[in-house]
């Protein structure tokens, strides 16, 4: 039986999708086109004069050591945020799926961080780790570790990774919990009767069934680390100390609005957009093959 909807009028489907198409064009394609256009211009900060320079802005990027360093910083940051965020969320979802008493309260508390604005999350973690009066930094110093994210690039990177993971963990948790609750209990019971251990049941049955969700979250977490963590970095470290936490999206902002290099900032936006598109294509082209639908 065919369930496809058929419209009597040829123009009605276009009318129905027109609002969505308008939003996509105005808020996605137009800014992307504007960034591409500005990336080949050299203009002053007030936009009163502009000059076509071709690919000069892109050439200057690759000659800038700080821009190349920001690639390594972004790669490390993205891997840590995606890997830790997915693993911790999966662990919490498995634990929440086993809770019998107070399950609603436990799940609600785990979802709360998603309602916190990124800049607030950055400030919260900054206060927790502020040296020397932050709760955690004070404890670490009492244990003999001299935490100081203002001087140590490693500590600063750890700070923004923890804040970013904490902000995104609720999003990952919801998807994993929904996936775990959709696993047929009869399959788990059959494996238990056959003598499979809890770890064997999880690794051989549950995790393969969660692979589509894990793949989706991998794509979303990489995009999140590249684009949506700007406010956390700005609030917590402002790219410092030096440029040790200056990820690509923060460098776009810094060069455009503080260094007033609008052409260079637009060129960085285009490169960042291309990198994320290539990463997403790579994930769908190669990683998706290991997903079991």
mmCIF file of C-alpha atoms in Angstrom:
data_model
loop_
_atom_site.group_PDB
_atom_site.id
_atom_site.type_symbol
_atom_site.label_atom_id
_atom_site.label_comp_id
_atom_site.label_asym_id
_atom_site.label_seq_id
_atom_site.Cartn_x
_atom_site.Cartn_y
_atom_site.Cartn_z
ATOM 1 C CA UNK A 1 0.000 0.000 0.000
ATOM 2 C CA UNK A 2 1.482 3.340 -1.096
ATOM 3 C CA UNK A 3 1.626 5.941 1.697
ATOM 4 C CA UNK A 4 3.074 8.751 -0.409
ATOM 5 C CA UNK A 5 1.052 11.971 -0.198
ATOM 6 C CA UNK A 6 -0.150 13.355 -3.514
ATOM 7 C CA UNK A 7 -1.156 16.977 -3.917
ATOM 8 C CA UNK A 8 -3.835 17.949 -6.392
ATOM 9 C CA UNK A 9 -2.144 21.268 -7.047
ATOM 10 C CA UNK A 10 1.399 21.444 -8.433
ATOM 11 C CA UNK A 11 2.283 24.682 -6.614
ATOM 12 C CA UNK A 12 0.956 23.710 -3.142
ATOM 13 C CA UNK A 13 4.100 21.689 -2.141
ATOM 14 C CA UNK A 14 6.307 24.657 -3.059
ATOM 15 C CA UNK A 15 4.139 26.978 -0.961
ATOM 16 C CA UNK A 16 4.403 24.639 2.043
ATOM 17 C CA UNK A 17 8.192 24.416 1.920
ATOM 18 C CA UNK A 18 8.659 28.100 1.047
ATOM 19 C CA UNK A 19 8.974 29.328 4.695
ATOM 20 C CA UNK A 20 11.651 26.740 5.441
ATOM 21 C CA UNK A 21 13.473 27.529 2.212
ATOM 22 C CA UNK A 22 13.352 31.250 3.034
ATOM 23 C CA UNK A 23 14.872 30.624 6.489
ATOM 24 C CA UNK A 24 17.623 28.461 5.017
ATOM 25 C CA UNK A 25 18.431 31.020 2.336
ATOM 26 C CA UNK A 26 18.448 34.028 4.686
ATOM 27 C CA UNK A 27 20.209 32.492 7.694
ATOM 28 C CA UNK A 28 22.511 29.921 6.042
ATOM 29 C CA UNK A 29 23.252 30.524 2.377
ATOM 30 C CA UNK A 30 23.271 34.322 2.442
ATOM 31 C CA UNK A 31 25.812 34.603 5.332
ATOM 32 C CA UNK A 32 27.940 31.890 3.710
ATOM 33 C CA UNK A 33 27.865 33.764 0.402
ATOM 34 C CA UNK A 34 28.673 37.042 2.160
ATOM 35 C CA UNK A 35 31.691 35.446 3.910
ATOM 36 C CA UNK A 36 32.899 34.056 0.587
ATOM 37 C CA UNK A 37 32.546 37.484 -1.037
ATOM 38 C CA UNK A 38 34.362 39.325 1.772
ATOM 39 C CA UNK A 39 37.176 36.761 1.798
ATOM 40 C CA UNK A 40 38.443 38.119 -1.539
ATOM 41 C CA UNK A 41 38.296 41.754 -0.415
ATOM 42 C CA UNK A 42 40.530 43.985 1.656
ATOM 43 C CA UNK A 43 38.414 46.550 3.471
ATOM 44 C CA UNK A 44 38.676 48.843 6.454
ATOM 45 C CA UNK A 45 36.881 48.138 9.699
ATOM 46 C CA UNK A 46 34.048 50.561 8.914
ATOM 47 C CA UNK A 47 33.386 49.283 5.406
ATOM 48 C CA UNK A 48 34.021 52.686 3.790
ATOM 49 C CA UNK A 49 36.636 51.367 1.361
ATOM 50 C CA UNK A 50 37.268 47.993 -0.171
ATOM 51 C CA UNK A 51 39.630 46.501 -2.699
ATOM 52 C CA UNK A 52 39.512 43.215 -4.567
ATOM 53 C CA UNK A 53 42.628 41.185 -3.626
ATOM 54 C CA UNK A 54 41.718 37.730 -4.931
ATOM 55 C CA UNK A 55 43.221 34.926 -2.842
ATOM 56 C CA UNK A 56 45.646 37.197 -0.977
ATOM 57 C CA UNK A 57 43.746 36.789 2.320
ATOM 58 C CA UNK A 58 44.014 33.002 2.050
ATOM 59 C CA UNK A 59 47.729 33.204 1.221
ATOM 60 C CA UNK A 60 48.384 35.339 4.306
ATOM 61 C CA UNK A 61 46.586 32.774 6.463
ATOM 62 C CA UNK A 62 48.976 29.943 5.638
ATOM 63 C CA UNK A 63 51.961 32.221 6.269
ATOM 64 C CA UNK A 64 50.645 33.017 9.754
ATOM 65 C CA UNK A 65 52.124 30.522 12.283
ATOM 66 C CA UNK A 66 49.417 31.345 14.846
ATOM 67 C CA UNK A 67 46.711 30.290 12.366
ATOM 68 C CA UNK A 68 48.414 26.948 11.700
ATOM 69 C CA UNK A 69 48.777 26.449 15.460
ATOM 70 C CA UNK A 70 45.056 27.106 15.921
ATOM 71 C CA UNK A 71 44.387 24.111 13.624
ATOM 72 C CA UNK A 72 46.273 21.812 15.994
ATOM 73 C CA UNK A 73 44.541 23.391 18.983
ATOM 74 C CA UNK A 74 41.117 22.914 17.379
ATOM 75 C CA UNK A 75 41.859 19.316 16.392
ATOM 76 C CA UNK A 76 42.918 18.415 19.942
ATOM 77 C CA UNK A 77 39.987 20.267 21.457
ATOM 78 C CA UNK A 78 37.425 18.659 19.115
ATOM 79 C CA UNK A 79 38.716 15.122 19.673
ATOM 80 C CA UNK A 80 38.660 15.552 23.447
ATOM 81 C CA UNK A 81 35.195 17.135 23.544
ATOM 82 C CA UNK A 82 33.612 14.573 21.202
ATOM 83 C CA UNK A 83 35.277 11.497 22.728
ATOM 84 C CA UNK A 84 34.845 12.412 26.395
ATOM 85 C CA UNK A 85 31.331 13.810 25.870
ATOM 86 C CA UNK A 86 30.060 10.678 24.111
ATOM 87 C CA UNK A 87 31.712 8.216 26.521
ATOM 88 C CA UNK A 88 30.541 9.975 29.697
ATOM 89 C CA UNK A 89 27.003 10.470 28.329
ATOM 90 C CA UNK A 90 26.804 6.780 27.389
ATOM 91 C CA UNK A 91 27.952 5.775 30.872
ATOM 92 C CA UNK A 92 25.370 8.063 32.517
ATOM 93 C CA UNK A 93 22.610 6.807 30.217
ATOM 94 C CA UNK A 94 23.400 3.178 31.049
ATOM 95 C CA UNK A 95 23.311 4.009 34.753
ATOM 96 C CA UNK A 96 20.069 6.002 34.393
ATOM 97 C CA UNK A 97 18.479 3.150 32.487
ATOM 98 C CA UNK A 98 19.089 0.903 35.505
ATOM 99 C CA UNK A 99 17.684 3.305 38.108
ATOM 100 C CA UNK A 100 14.324 2.190 39.511
ATOM 101 C CA UNK A 101 13.674 4.607 42.382
ATOM 102 C CA UNK A 102 13.815 8.342 41.691
ATOM 103 C CA UNK A 103 14.564 7.782 37.993
ATOM 104 C CA UNK A 104 12.632 10.906 36.929
ATOM 105 C CA UNK A 105 14.592 13.128 39.338
ATOM 106 C CA UNK A 106 17.916 11.598 38.289
ATOM 107 C CA UNK A 107 17.182 12.075 34.586
ATOM 108 C CA UNK A 108 15.903 15.623 35.108
ATOM 109 C CA UNK A 109 19.084 16.623 36.956
ATOM 110 C CA UNK A 110 21.198 15.257 34.108
ATOM 111 C CA UNK A 111 19.238 17.280 31.551
ATOM 112 C CA UNK A 112 19.624 20.608 33.371
ATOM 113 C CA UNK A 113 23.027 21.617 31.911
ATOM 114 C CA UNK A 114 21.475 21.758 28.426
ATOM 115 C CA UNK A 115 19.299 24.693 29.562
ATOM 116 C CA UNK A 116 22.363 26.705 30.612
ATOM 117 C CA UNK A 117 23.648 29.258 28.103
ATOM 118 C CA UNK A 118 27.208 28.538 26.855
ATOM 119 C CA UNK A 119 28.600 31.788 28.246
ATOM 120 C CA UNK A 120 27.089 30.993 31.655
ATOM 121 C CA UNK A 121 28.629 27.528 31.529
ATOM 122 C CA UNK A 122 32.010 29.121 30.813
ATOM 123 C CA UNK A 123 31.668 31.518 33.753
ATOM 124 C CA UNK A 124 30.542 28.721 36.087
ATOM 125 C CA UNK A 125 33.554 26.542 35.316
ATOM 126 C CA UNK A 126 35.849 29.582 35.448
ATOM 127 C CA UNK A 127 34.671 30.305 38.999
ATOM 128 C CA UNK A 128 35.091 26.650 40.020
ATOM 129 C CA UNK A 129 38.681 26.531 38.732
ATOM 130 C CA UNK A 130 39.675 30.153 39.373
ATOM 131 C CA UNK A 131 43.073 30.223 41.056
ATOM 132 C CA UNK A 132 43.531 30.325 44.007
ATOM 133 C CA UNK A 133 40.035 30.714 45.495
ATOM 134 C CA UNK A 134 38.041 28.365 43.231
ATOM 135 C CA UNK A 135 36.739 25.233 44.952
ATOM 136 C CA UNK A 136 38.508 22.738 42.716
ATOM 137 C CA UNK A 137 41.709 24.764 42.249
ATOM 138 C CA UNK A 138 41.974 25.216 46.025
ATOM 139 C CA UNK A 139 41.543 21.460 46.495
ATOM 140 C CA UNK A 140 44.116 20.666 43.811
ATOM 141 C CA UNK A 141 46.646 23.016 45.387
ATOM 142 C CA UNK A 142 46.012 21.356 48.765
ATOM 143 C CA UNK A 143 46.810 18.037 47.084
ATOM 144 C CA UNK A 144 50.047 19.425 45.670
ATOM 145 C CA UNK A 145 49.040 20.312 42.098
ATOM 146 C CA UNK A 146 49.559 23.975 41.253
ATOM 147 C CA UNK A 147 46.545 24.646 39.014
ATOM 148 C CA UNK A 148 46.686 27.924 37.125
ATOM 149 C CA UNK A 149 44.837 28.180 33.824
ATOM 150 C CA UNK A 150 46.038 31.773 33.433
ATOM 151 C CA UNK A 151 49.652 30.640 33.029
ATOM 152 C CA UNK A 152 49.422 27.001 31.937
ATOM 153 C CA UNK A 153 48.112 26.198 28.460
ATOM 154 C CA UNK A 154 47.438 22.620 29.505
ATOM 155 C CA UNK A 155 45.281 23.725 32.424
ATOM 156 C CA UNK A 156 43.436 26.226 30.226
ATOM 157 C CA UNK A 157 42.716 23.529 27.626
ATOM 158 C CA UNK A 158 41.465 21.185 30.358
ATOM 159 C CA UNK A 159 39.170 23.942 31.637
ATOM 160 C CA UNK A 160 37.443 24.651 28.314
ATOM 161 C CA UNK A 161 37.203 20.919 27.505
ATOM 162 C CA UNK A 162 35.452 20.213 30.818
ATOM 163 C CA UNK A 163 33.079 23.166 30.402
ATOM 164 C CA UNK A 164 32.260 22.193 26.793
ATOM 165 C CA UNK A 165 31.698 18.525 27.662
ATOM 166 C CA UNK A 166 29.481 19.455 30.624
ATOM 167 C CA UNK A 167 27.391 21.767 28.410
ATOM 168 C CA UNK A 168 26.858 19.118 25.715
ATOM 169 C CA UNK A 169 26.532 16.038 27.885
ATOM 170 C CA UNK A 170 22.767 16.395 28.407
ATOM 171 C CA UNK A 171 22.176 16.416 24.655
ATOM 172 C CA UNK A 172 24.162 13.192 24.236
ATOM 173 C CA UNK A 173 22.547 11.664 27.319
ATOM 174 C CA UNK A 174 18.994 12.117 25.982
ATOM 175 C CA UNK A 175 19.748 10.330 22.712
ATOM 176 C CA UNK A 176 21.566 7.449 24.394
ATOM 177 C CA UNK A 177 18.821 7.003 26.989
ATOM 178 C CA UNK A 178 16.141 6.920 24.283
ATOM 179 C CA UNK A 179 18.205 4.360 22.377
ATOM 180 C CA UNK A 180 18.718 2.162 25.441
ATOM 181 C CA UNK A 181 15.010 2.171 26.233
ATOM 182 C CA UNK A 182 14.233 1.002 22.688
ATOM 183 C CA UNK A 183 16.469 -2.101 22.947
ATOM 184 C CA UNK A 184 14.137 -5.152 23.098
ATOM 185 C CA UNK A 185 14.246 -6.695 26.562
ATOM 186 C CA UNK A 186 13.630 -10.157 25.049
ATOM 187 C CA UNK A 187 17.036 -10.024 23.338
ATOM 188 C CA UNK A 188 18.787 -9.133 26.605
ATOM 189 C CA UNK A 189 16.901 -11.861 28.474
ATOM 190 C CA UNK A 190 17.829 -14.461 25.860
ATOM 191 C CA UNK A 191 21.509 -13.509 26.124
ATOM 192 C CA UNK A 192 21.296 -13.689 29.928
ATOM 193 C CA UNK A 193 19.819 -17.193 29.745
ATOM 194 C CA UNK A 194 22.670 -18.190 27.424
ATOM 195 C CA UNK A 195 25.124 -17.137 30.119
ATOM 196 C CA UNK A 196 26.418 -13.871 28.620
ATOM 197 C CA UNK A 197 28.013 -11.545 31.185
ATOM 198 C CA UNK A 198 26.759 -7.933 31.565
ATOM 199 C CA UNK A 199 29.795 -6.593 29.678
ATOM 200 C CA UNK A 200 29.321 -9.215 26.913
ATOM 201 C CA UNK A 201 25.636 -8.299 26.597
ATOM 202 C CA UNK A 202 26.446 -4.624 26.344
ATOM 203 C CA UNK A 203 29.333 -4.925 23.877
ATOM 204 C CA UNK A 204 27.750 -7.606 21.642
ATOM 205 C CA UNK A 205 24.099 -6.557 21.675
ATOM 206 C CA UNK A 206 23.413 -3.113 23.125
ATOM 207 C CA UNK A 207 26.303 -1.132 21.684
ATOM 208 C CA UNK A 208 25.805 -2.324 18.052
ATOM 209 C CA UNK A 209 22.131 -1.370 18.354
ATOM 210 C CA UNK A 210 23.234 2.080 19.549
ATOM 211 C CA UNK A 211 25.713 2.570 16.677
ATOM 212 C CA UNK A 212 23.354 4.769 14.551
ATOM 213 C CA UNK A 213 22.852 7.076 17.551
ATOM 214 C CA UNK A 214 26.582 7.071 18.321
ATOM 215 C CA UNK A 215 27.387 8.006 14.719
ATOM 216 C CA UNK A 216 24.822 10.821 14.742
ATOM 217 C CA UNK A 217 26.219 12.159 18.029
ATOM 218 C CA UNK A 218 29.772 11.956 16.678
ATOM 219 C CA UNK A 219 28.815 14.234 13.772
ATOM 220 C CA UNK A 220 26.890 16.637 16.015
ATOM 221 C CA UNK A 221 29.628 16.795 18.674
ATOM 222 C CA UNK A 222 32.328 17.588 16.103
ATOM 223 C CA UNK A 223 30.170 20.404 14.701
ATOM 224 C CA UNK A 224 29.467 21.585 18.255
ATOM 225 C CA UNK A 225 33.180 21.655 19.111
ATOM 226 C CA UNK A 226 33.997 23.624 15.968
ATOM 227 C CA UNK A 227 31.199 26.222 16.120
ATOM 228 C CA UNK A 228 29.169 26.319 19.343
ATOM 229 C CA UNK A 229 31.991 26.544 21.895
ATOM 230 C CA UNK A 230 32.985 30.125 21.112
ATOM 231 C CA UNK A 231 31.111 31.587 24.118
ATOM 232 C CA UNK A 232 32.711 29.076 26.507
ATOM 233 C CA UNK A 233 36.223 29.885 25.277
ATOM 234 C CA UNK A 234 35.536 33.620 25.365
ATOM 235 C CA UNK A 235 34.162 33.507 28.913
ATOM 236 C CA UNK A 236 36.699 31.073 30.368
ATOM 237 C CA UNK A 237 40.080 31.817 28.772
ATOM 238 C CA UNK A 238 39.609 34.332 25.924
ATOM 239 C CA UNK A 239 41.925 32.182 23.849
ATOM 240 C CA UNK A 240 44.780 32.366 26.395
ATOM 241 C CA UNK A 241 47.220 32.037 27.885
ATOM 242 C CA UNK A 242 48.879 33.429 24.782
ATOM 243 C CA UNK A 243 47.063 31.582 21.971
ATOM 244 C CA UNK A 244 46.988 28.161 23.650
ATOM 245 C CA UNK A 245 43.166 27.872 23.589
ATOM 246 C CA UNK A 246 42.510 29.994 20.513
ATOM 247 C CA UNK A 247 40.422 27.555 18.476
ATOM 248 C CA UNK A 248 39.475 28.419 14.900
ATOM 249 C CA UNK A 249 36.071 29.921 15.629
ATOM 250 C CA UNK A 250 37.528 32.144 18.356
ATOM 251 C CA UNK A 251 40.344 33.294 16.067
ATOM 252 C CA UNK A 252 37.748 34.282 13.451
ATOM 253 C CA UNK A 253 36.132 36.549 16.043
ATOM 254 C CA UNK A 254 39.422 37.902 17.414
ATOM 255 C CA UNK A 255 40.924 38.794 14.028
ATOM 256 C CA UNK A 256 37.664 40.296 12.744
ATOM 257 C CA UNK A 257 36.420 42.297 15.721
ATOM 258 C CA UNK A 258 39.579 43.002 17.742
ATOM 259 C CA UNK A 259 42.344 43.017 15.136
ATOM 260 C CA UNK A 260 39.875 44.585 12.616
ATOM 261 C CA UNK A 261 41.128 42.354 9.791
ATOM 262 C CA UNK A 262 37.765 41.786 8.121
ATOM 263 C CA UNK A 263 39.116 40.156 4.951
ATOM 264 C CA UNK A 264 41.327 37.746 6.887
ATOM 265 C CA UNK A 265 38.487 36.908 9.266
ATOM 266 C CA UNK A 266 36.151 36.190 6.322
ATOM 267 C CA UNK A 267 38.811 33.953 4.743
ATOM 268 C CA UNK A 268 39.111 32.051 8.027
ATOM 269 C CA UNK A 269 35.319 31.617 8.069
ATOM 270 C CA UNK A 270 35.411 30.090 4.597
ATOM 271 C CA UNK A 271 38.243 27.719 5.570
ATOM 272 C CA UNK A 272 36.421 26.729 8.776
ATOM 273 C CA UNK A 273 33.237 26.041 6.832
ATOM 274 C CA UNK A 274 35.145 23.915 4.304
ATOM 275 C CA UNK A 275 36.880 21.940 7.091
ATOM 276 C CA UNK A 276 33.585 21.095 8.795
ATOM 277 C CA UNK A 277 31.981 20.080 5.486
ATOM 278 C CA UNK A 278 34.950 17.811 4.668
ATOM 279 C CA UNK A 279 34.879 16.254 8.144
ATOM 280 C CA UNK A 280 31.153 15.581 7.867
ATOM 281 C CA UNK A 281 31.546 14.040 4.400
ATOM 282 C CA UNK A 282 34.435 11.913 5.705
ATOM 283 C CA UNK A 283 32.319 10.680 8.602
ATOM 284 C CA UNK A 284 29.413 9.749 6.327
ATOM 285 C CA UNK A 285 31.741 8.225 3.723
ATOM 286 C CA UNK A 286 33.911 6.057 5.999
ATOM 287 C CA UNK A 287 32.647 5.957 9.608
ATOM 288 C CA UNK A 288 29.027 5.242 8.629
ATOM 289 C CA UNK A 289 30.118 1.915 7.086
ATOM 290 C CA UNK A 290 30.650 0.560 10.602
ATOM 291 C CA UNK A 291 27.128 1.531 11.692
ATOM 292 C CA UNK A 292 24.575 -1.285 11.951
ATOM 293 C CA UNK A 293 21.073 -0.129 11.065
#
